[in-house]
mmCIF file of C-alpha atoms in Angstrom:
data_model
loop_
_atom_site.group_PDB
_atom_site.id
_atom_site.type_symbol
_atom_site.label_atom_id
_atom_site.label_comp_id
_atom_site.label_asym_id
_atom_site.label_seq_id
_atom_site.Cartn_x
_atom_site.Cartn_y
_atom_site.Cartn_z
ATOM 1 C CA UNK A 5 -6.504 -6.483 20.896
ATOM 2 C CA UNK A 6 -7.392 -3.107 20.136
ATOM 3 C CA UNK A 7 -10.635 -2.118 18.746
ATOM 4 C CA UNK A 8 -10.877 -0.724 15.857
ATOM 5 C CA UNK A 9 -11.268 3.326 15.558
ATOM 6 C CA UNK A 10 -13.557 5.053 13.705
ATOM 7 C CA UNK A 11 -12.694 5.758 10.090
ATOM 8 C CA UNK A 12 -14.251 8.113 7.801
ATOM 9 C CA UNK A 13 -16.451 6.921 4.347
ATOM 10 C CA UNK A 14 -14.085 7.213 1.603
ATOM 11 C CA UNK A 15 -14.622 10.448 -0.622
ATOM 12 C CA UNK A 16 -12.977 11.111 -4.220
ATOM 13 C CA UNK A 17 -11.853 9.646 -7.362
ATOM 14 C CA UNK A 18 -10.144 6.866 -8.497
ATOM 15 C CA UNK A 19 -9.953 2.706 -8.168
ATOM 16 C CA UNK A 20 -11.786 2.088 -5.313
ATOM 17 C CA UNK A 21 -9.455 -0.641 -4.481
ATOM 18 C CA UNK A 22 -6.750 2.078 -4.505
ATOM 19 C CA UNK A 23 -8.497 4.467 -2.802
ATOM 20 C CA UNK A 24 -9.325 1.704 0.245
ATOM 21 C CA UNK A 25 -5.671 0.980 0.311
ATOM 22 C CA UNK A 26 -4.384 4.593 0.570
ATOM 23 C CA UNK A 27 -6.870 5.621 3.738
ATOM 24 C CA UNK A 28 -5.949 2.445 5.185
ATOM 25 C CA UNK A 29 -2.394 2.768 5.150
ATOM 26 C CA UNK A 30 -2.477 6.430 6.193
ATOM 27 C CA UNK A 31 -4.787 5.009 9.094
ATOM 28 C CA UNK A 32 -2.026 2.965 10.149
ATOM 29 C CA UNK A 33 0.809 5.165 9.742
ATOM 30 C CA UNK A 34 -0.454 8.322 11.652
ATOM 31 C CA UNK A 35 -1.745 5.776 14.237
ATOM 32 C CA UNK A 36 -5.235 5.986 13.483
ATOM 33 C CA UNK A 37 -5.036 2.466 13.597
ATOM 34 C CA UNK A 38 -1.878 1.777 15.931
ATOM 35 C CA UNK A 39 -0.400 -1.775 16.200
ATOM 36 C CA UNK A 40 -2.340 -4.545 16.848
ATOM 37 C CA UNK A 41 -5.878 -3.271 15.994
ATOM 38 C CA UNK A 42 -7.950 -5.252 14.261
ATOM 39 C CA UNK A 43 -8.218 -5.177 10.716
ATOM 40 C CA UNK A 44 -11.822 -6.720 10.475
ATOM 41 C CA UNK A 45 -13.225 -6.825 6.810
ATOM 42 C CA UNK A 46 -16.823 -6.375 7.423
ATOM 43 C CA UNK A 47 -16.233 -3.707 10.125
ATOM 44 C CA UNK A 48 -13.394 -1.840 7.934
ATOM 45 C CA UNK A 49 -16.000 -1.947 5.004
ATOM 46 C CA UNK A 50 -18.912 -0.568 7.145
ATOM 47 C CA UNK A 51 -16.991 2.331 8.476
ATOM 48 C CA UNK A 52 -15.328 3.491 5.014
ATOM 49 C CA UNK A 53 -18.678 3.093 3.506
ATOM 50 C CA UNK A 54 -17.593 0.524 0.908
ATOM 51 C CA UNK A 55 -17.827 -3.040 -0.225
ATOM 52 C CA UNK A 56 -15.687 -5.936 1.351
ATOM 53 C CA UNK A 57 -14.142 -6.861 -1.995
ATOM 54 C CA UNK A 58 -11.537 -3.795 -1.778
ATOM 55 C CA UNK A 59 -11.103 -3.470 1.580
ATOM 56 C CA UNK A 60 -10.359 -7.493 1.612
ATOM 57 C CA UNK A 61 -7.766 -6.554 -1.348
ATOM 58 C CA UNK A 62 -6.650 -3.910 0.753
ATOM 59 C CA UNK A 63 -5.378 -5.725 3.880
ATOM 60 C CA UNK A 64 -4.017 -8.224 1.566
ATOM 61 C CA UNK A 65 -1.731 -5.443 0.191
ATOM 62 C CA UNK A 66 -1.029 -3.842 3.240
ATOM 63 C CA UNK A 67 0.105 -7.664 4.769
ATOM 64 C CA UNK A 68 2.623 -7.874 1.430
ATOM 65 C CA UNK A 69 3.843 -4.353 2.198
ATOM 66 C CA UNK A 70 4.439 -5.551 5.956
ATOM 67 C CA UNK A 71 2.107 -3.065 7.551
ATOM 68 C CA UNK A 72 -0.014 -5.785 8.681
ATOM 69 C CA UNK A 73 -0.025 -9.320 9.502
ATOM 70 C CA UNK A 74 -2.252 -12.416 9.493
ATOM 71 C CA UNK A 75 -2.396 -13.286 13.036
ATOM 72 C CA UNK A 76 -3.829 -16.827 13.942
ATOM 73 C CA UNK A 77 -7.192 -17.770 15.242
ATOM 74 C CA UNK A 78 -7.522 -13.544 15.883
ATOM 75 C CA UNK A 79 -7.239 -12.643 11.498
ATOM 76 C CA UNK A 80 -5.233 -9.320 10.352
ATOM 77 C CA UNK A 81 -4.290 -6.711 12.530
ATOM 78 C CA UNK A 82 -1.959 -3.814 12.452
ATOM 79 C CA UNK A 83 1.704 -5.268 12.730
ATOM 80 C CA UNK A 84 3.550 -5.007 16.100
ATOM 81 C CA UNK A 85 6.864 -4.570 15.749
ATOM 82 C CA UNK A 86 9.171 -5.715 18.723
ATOM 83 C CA UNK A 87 12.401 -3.388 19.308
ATOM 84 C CA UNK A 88 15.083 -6.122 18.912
ATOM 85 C CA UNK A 89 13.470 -7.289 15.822
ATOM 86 C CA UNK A 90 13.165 -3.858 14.334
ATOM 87 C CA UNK A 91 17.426 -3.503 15.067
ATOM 88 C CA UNK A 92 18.164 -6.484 13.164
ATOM 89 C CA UNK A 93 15.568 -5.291 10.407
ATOM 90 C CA UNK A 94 17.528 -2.465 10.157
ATOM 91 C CA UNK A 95 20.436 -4.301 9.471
ATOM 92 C CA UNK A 96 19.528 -5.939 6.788
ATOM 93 C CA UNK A 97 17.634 -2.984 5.330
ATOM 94 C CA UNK A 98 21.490 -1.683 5.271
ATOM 95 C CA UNK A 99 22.286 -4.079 2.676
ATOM 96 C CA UNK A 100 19.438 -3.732 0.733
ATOM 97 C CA UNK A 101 19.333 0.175 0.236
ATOM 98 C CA UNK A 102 22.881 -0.088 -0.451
ATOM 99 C CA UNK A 103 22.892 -2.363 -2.898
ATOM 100 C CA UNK A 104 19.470 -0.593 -4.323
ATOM 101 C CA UNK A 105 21.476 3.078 -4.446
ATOM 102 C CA UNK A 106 24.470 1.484 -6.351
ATOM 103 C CA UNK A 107 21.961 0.155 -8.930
ATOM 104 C CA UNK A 108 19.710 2.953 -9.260
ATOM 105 C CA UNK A 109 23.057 4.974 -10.309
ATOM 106 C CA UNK A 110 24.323 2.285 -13.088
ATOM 107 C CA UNK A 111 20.802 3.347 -14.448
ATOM 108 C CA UNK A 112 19.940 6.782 -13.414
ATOM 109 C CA UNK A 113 19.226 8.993 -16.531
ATOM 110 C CA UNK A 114 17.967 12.745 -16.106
ATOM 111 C CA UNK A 115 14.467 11.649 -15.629
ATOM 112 C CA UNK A 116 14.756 9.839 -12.934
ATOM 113 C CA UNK A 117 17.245 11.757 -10.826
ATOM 114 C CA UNK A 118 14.961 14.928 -11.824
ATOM 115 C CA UNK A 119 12.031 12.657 -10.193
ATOM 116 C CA UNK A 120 14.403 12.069 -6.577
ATOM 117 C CA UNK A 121 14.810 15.688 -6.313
ATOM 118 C CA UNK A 122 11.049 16.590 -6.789
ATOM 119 C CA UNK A 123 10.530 13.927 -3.992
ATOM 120 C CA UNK A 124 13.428 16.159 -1.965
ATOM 121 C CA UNK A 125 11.675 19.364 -3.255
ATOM 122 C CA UNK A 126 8.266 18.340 -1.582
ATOM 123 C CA UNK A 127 9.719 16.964 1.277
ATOM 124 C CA UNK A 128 11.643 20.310 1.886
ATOM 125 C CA UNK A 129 8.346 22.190 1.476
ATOM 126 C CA UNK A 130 6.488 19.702 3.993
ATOM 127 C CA UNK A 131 9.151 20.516 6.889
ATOM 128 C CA UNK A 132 8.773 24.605 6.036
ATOM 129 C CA UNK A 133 5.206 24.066 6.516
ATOM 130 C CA UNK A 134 5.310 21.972 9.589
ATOM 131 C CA UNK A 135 3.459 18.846 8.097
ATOM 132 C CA UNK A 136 2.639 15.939 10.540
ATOM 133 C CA UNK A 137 4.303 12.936 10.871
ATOM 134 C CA UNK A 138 1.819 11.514 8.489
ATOM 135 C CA UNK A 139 2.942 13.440 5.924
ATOM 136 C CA UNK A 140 6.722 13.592 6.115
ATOM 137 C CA UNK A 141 6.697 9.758 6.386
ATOM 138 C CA UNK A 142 5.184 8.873 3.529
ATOM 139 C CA UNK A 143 7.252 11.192 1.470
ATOM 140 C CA UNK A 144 9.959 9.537 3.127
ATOM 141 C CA UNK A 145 8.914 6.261 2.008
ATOM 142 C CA UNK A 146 8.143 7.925 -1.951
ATOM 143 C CA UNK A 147 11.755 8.536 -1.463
ATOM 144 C CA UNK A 148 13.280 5.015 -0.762
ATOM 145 C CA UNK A 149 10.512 3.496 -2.879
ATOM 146 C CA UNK A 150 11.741 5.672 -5.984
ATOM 147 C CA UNK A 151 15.318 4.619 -5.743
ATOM 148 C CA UNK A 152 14.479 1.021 -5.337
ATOM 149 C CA UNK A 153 12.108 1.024 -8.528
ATOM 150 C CA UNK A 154 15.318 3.031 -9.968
ATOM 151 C CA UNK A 155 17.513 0.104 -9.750
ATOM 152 C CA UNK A 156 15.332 -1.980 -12.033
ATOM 153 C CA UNK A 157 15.936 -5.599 -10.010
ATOM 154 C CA UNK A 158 12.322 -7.186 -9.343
ATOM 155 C CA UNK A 159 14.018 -9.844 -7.079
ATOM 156 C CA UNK A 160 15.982 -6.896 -4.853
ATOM 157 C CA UNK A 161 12.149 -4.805 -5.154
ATOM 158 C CA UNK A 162 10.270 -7.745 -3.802
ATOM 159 C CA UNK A 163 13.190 -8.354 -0.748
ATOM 160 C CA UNK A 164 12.949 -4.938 0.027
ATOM 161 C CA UNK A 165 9.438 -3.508 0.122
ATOM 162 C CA UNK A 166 8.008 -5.643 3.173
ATOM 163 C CA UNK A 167 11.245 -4.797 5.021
ATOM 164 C CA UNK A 168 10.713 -1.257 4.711
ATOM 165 C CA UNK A 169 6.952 -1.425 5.253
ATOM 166 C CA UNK A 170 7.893 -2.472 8.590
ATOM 167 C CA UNK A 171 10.680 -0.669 9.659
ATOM 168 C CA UNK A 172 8.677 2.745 8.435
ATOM 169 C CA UNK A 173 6.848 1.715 12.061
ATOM 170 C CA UNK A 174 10.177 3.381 13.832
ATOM 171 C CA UNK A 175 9.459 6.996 12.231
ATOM 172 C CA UNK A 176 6.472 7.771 14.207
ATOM 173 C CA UNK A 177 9.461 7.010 17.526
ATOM 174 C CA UNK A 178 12.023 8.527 15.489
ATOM 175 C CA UNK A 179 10.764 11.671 14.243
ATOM 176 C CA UNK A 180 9.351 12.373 18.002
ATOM 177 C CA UNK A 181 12.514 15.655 18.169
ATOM 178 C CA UNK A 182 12.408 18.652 15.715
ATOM 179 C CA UNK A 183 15.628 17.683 14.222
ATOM 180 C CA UNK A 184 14.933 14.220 13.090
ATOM 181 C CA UNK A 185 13.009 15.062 9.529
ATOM 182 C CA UNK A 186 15.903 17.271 9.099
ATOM 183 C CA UNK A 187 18.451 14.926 9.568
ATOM 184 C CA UNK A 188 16.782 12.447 7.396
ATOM 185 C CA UNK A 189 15.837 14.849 4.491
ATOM 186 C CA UNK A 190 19.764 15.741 4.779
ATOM 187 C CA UNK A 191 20.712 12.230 4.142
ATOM 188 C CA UNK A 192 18.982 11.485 1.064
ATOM 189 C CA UNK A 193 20.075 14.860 -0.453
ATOM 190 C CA UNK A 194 23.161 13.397 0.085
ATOM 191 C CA UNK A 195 22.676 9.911 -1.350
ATOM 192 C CA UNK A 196 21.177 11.461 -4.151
ATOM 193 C CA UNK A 197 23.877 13.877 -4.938
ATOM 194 C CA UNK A 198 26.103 10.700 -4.457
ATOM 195 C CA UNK A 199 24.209 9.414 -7.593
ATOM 196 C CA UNK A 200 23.542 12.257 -9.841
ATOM 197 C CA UNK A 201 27.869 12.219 -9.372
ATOM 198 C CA UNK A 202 27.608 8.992 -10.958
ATOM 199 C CA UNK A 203 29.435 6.875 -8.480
ATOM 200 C CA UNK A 204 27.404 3.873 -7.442
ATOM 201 C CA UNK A 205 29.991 3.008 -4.612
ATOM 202 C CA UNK A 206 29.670 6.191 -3.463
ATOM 203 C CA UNK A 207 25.841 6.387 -3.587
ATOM 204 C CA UNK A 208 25.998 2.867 -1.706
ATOM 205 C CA UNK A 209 27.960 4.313 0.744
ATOM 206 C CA UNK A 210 25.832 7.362 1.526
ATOM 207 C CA UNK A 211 22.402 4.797 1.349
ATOM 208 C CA UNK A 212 24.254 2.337 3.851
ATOM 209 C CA UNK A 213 25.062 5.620 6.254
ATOM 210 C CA UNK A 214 21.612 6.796 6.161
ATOM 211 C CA UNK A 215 19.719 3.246 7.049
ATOM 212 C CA UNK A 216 23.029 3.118 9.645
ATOM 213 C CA UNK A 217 22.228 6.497 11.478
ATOM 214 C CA UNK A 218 18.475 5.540 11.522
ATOM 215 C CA UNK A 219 19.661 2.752 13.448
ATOM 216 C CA UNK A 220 21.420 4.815 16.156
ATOM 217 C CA UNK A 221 18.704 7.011 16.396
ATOM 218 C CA UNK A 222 16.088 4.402 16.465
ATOM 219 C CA UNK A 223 18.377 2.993 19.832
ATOM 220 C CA UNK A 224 18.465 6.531 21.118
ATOM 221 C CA UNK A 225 14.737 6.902 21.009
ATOM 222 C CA UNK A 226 13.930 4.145 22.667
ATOM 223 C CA UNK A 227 16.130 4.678 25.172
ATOM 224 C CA UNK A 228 13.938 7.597 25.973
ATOM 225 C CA UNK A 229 10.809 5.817 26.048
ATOM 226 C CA UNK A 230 9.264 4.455 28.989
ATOM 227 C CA UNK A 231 8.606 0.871 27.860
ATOM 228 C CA UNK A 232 11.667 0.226 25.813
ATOM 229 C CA UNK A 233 10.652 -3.296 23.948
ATOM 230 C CA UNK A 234 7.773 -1.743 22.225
ATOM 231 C CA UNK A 235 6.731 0.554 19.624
ATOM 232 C CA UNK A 236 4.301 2.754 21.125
ATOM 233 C CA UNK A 237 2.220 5.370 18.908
ATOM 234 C CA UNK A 238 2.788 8.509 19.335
ATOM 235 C CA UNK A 239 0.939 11.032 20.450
#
């Protein structure tokens, strides 16, 4: 098992519980903390310079959110997700961001589509400005997070959220070429112009293309990669 890296004491404003949460989760999506480390409570809450009370609540959230896991007799630790798992996720993420598009249209209002293209807005200004991985990933994941709230279905929001905390593993694989961010940023301007036309099968079929093509990609990266039945971090 990994150990655990250094992290820096939290700074700014806000719930502390929140704050704990966000550094975490940005530790373990730019691979500060890559799968399988540790995720210690005492040595978490040393390091960020806080009690054990939010980072405790933390892991707890990031475990829900599928970012982490409970392993047993060893605690939490970073999740490790195997390749052939992570294709069958994908399949059933499919579905679900289908099924999430067509009923975030039935109940899209000018609001909320005006909030998916502020999302695309951003994300456009993140790839002129050559953002890390970081960065573009979690503005990828504002994005799918915003049209599943969109479709208003707790049950469907509950199903979906742990599978995409997981799958959002891939990206840091994915997004290895230049052209990858592009291609994704290109396929949610094109599920959401699929519902701003009002269509829900049509914004079903553009979310069940871009979770499809993620998929192919996903294959062809790890084709590439030199130990093909796991995610390794990036460098």
């Amino acid at each position: 098992m990994p150990p655990a890296p250094r992290l820096a004491p939290l700074t700014g404003e806000g719930l502390l519980a929140d704050r704990t949460y966000a550094a975490l989760k940005k530790a373990i999506l730019d691979n500060t903390l890559p799968p399988g480390t540790s995720l210690s409570v005492p040595e978490l809450a040393r390091q960020l310079d806080v009690s054990r009370s939010p980072v405790r609540e933390a892991v707890q959230r990031l475990i829900h959110d599928g970012l982490a896991t409970h392993a047993p007799h060893r605690g939490a630790e970073v999740s490790r997700v195997d390749i052939d798992d992570l294709r069958q996720l994908y399949v059933v993420r499919e579905q679900l961001e289908g099924l999430a598009a067509r009923l975030a249209t039935e109940h899209l209002d000018g609001d909320g589509l005006a909030q998916l293209r502020g999302i695309l807005a951003e994300h456009e200004a993140a790839l002129a400005a050559d953002a890390d991985n970081a960065a573009q990933i979690e503005l990828d994941m504002r994005f799918h997070r915003a049209v599943r709230e969109l479709a208003e279905n707790p049950h469907l929001l509950a199903a979906l959220e742990p599978i995409a905390g997981r799958s959002h593993f891939a990206l840091h694989s994915l997004w290895r070429g230049a052209e990858a961010p592009r291609l994704a940023l290109d396929e949610h301007r094109a599920v959401v112009d699929a519902m701003a036309s009002g269509d829900p099968e049509m914004a079903e079929a553009a979310a069940r293309r871009h979770i499809s093509r993620l998929r192919v990609r996903l294959g062809q990266a790890t084709a590439r990669d030199a130990a093909p039945r796991r995610l390794r971090p990036s460098s």
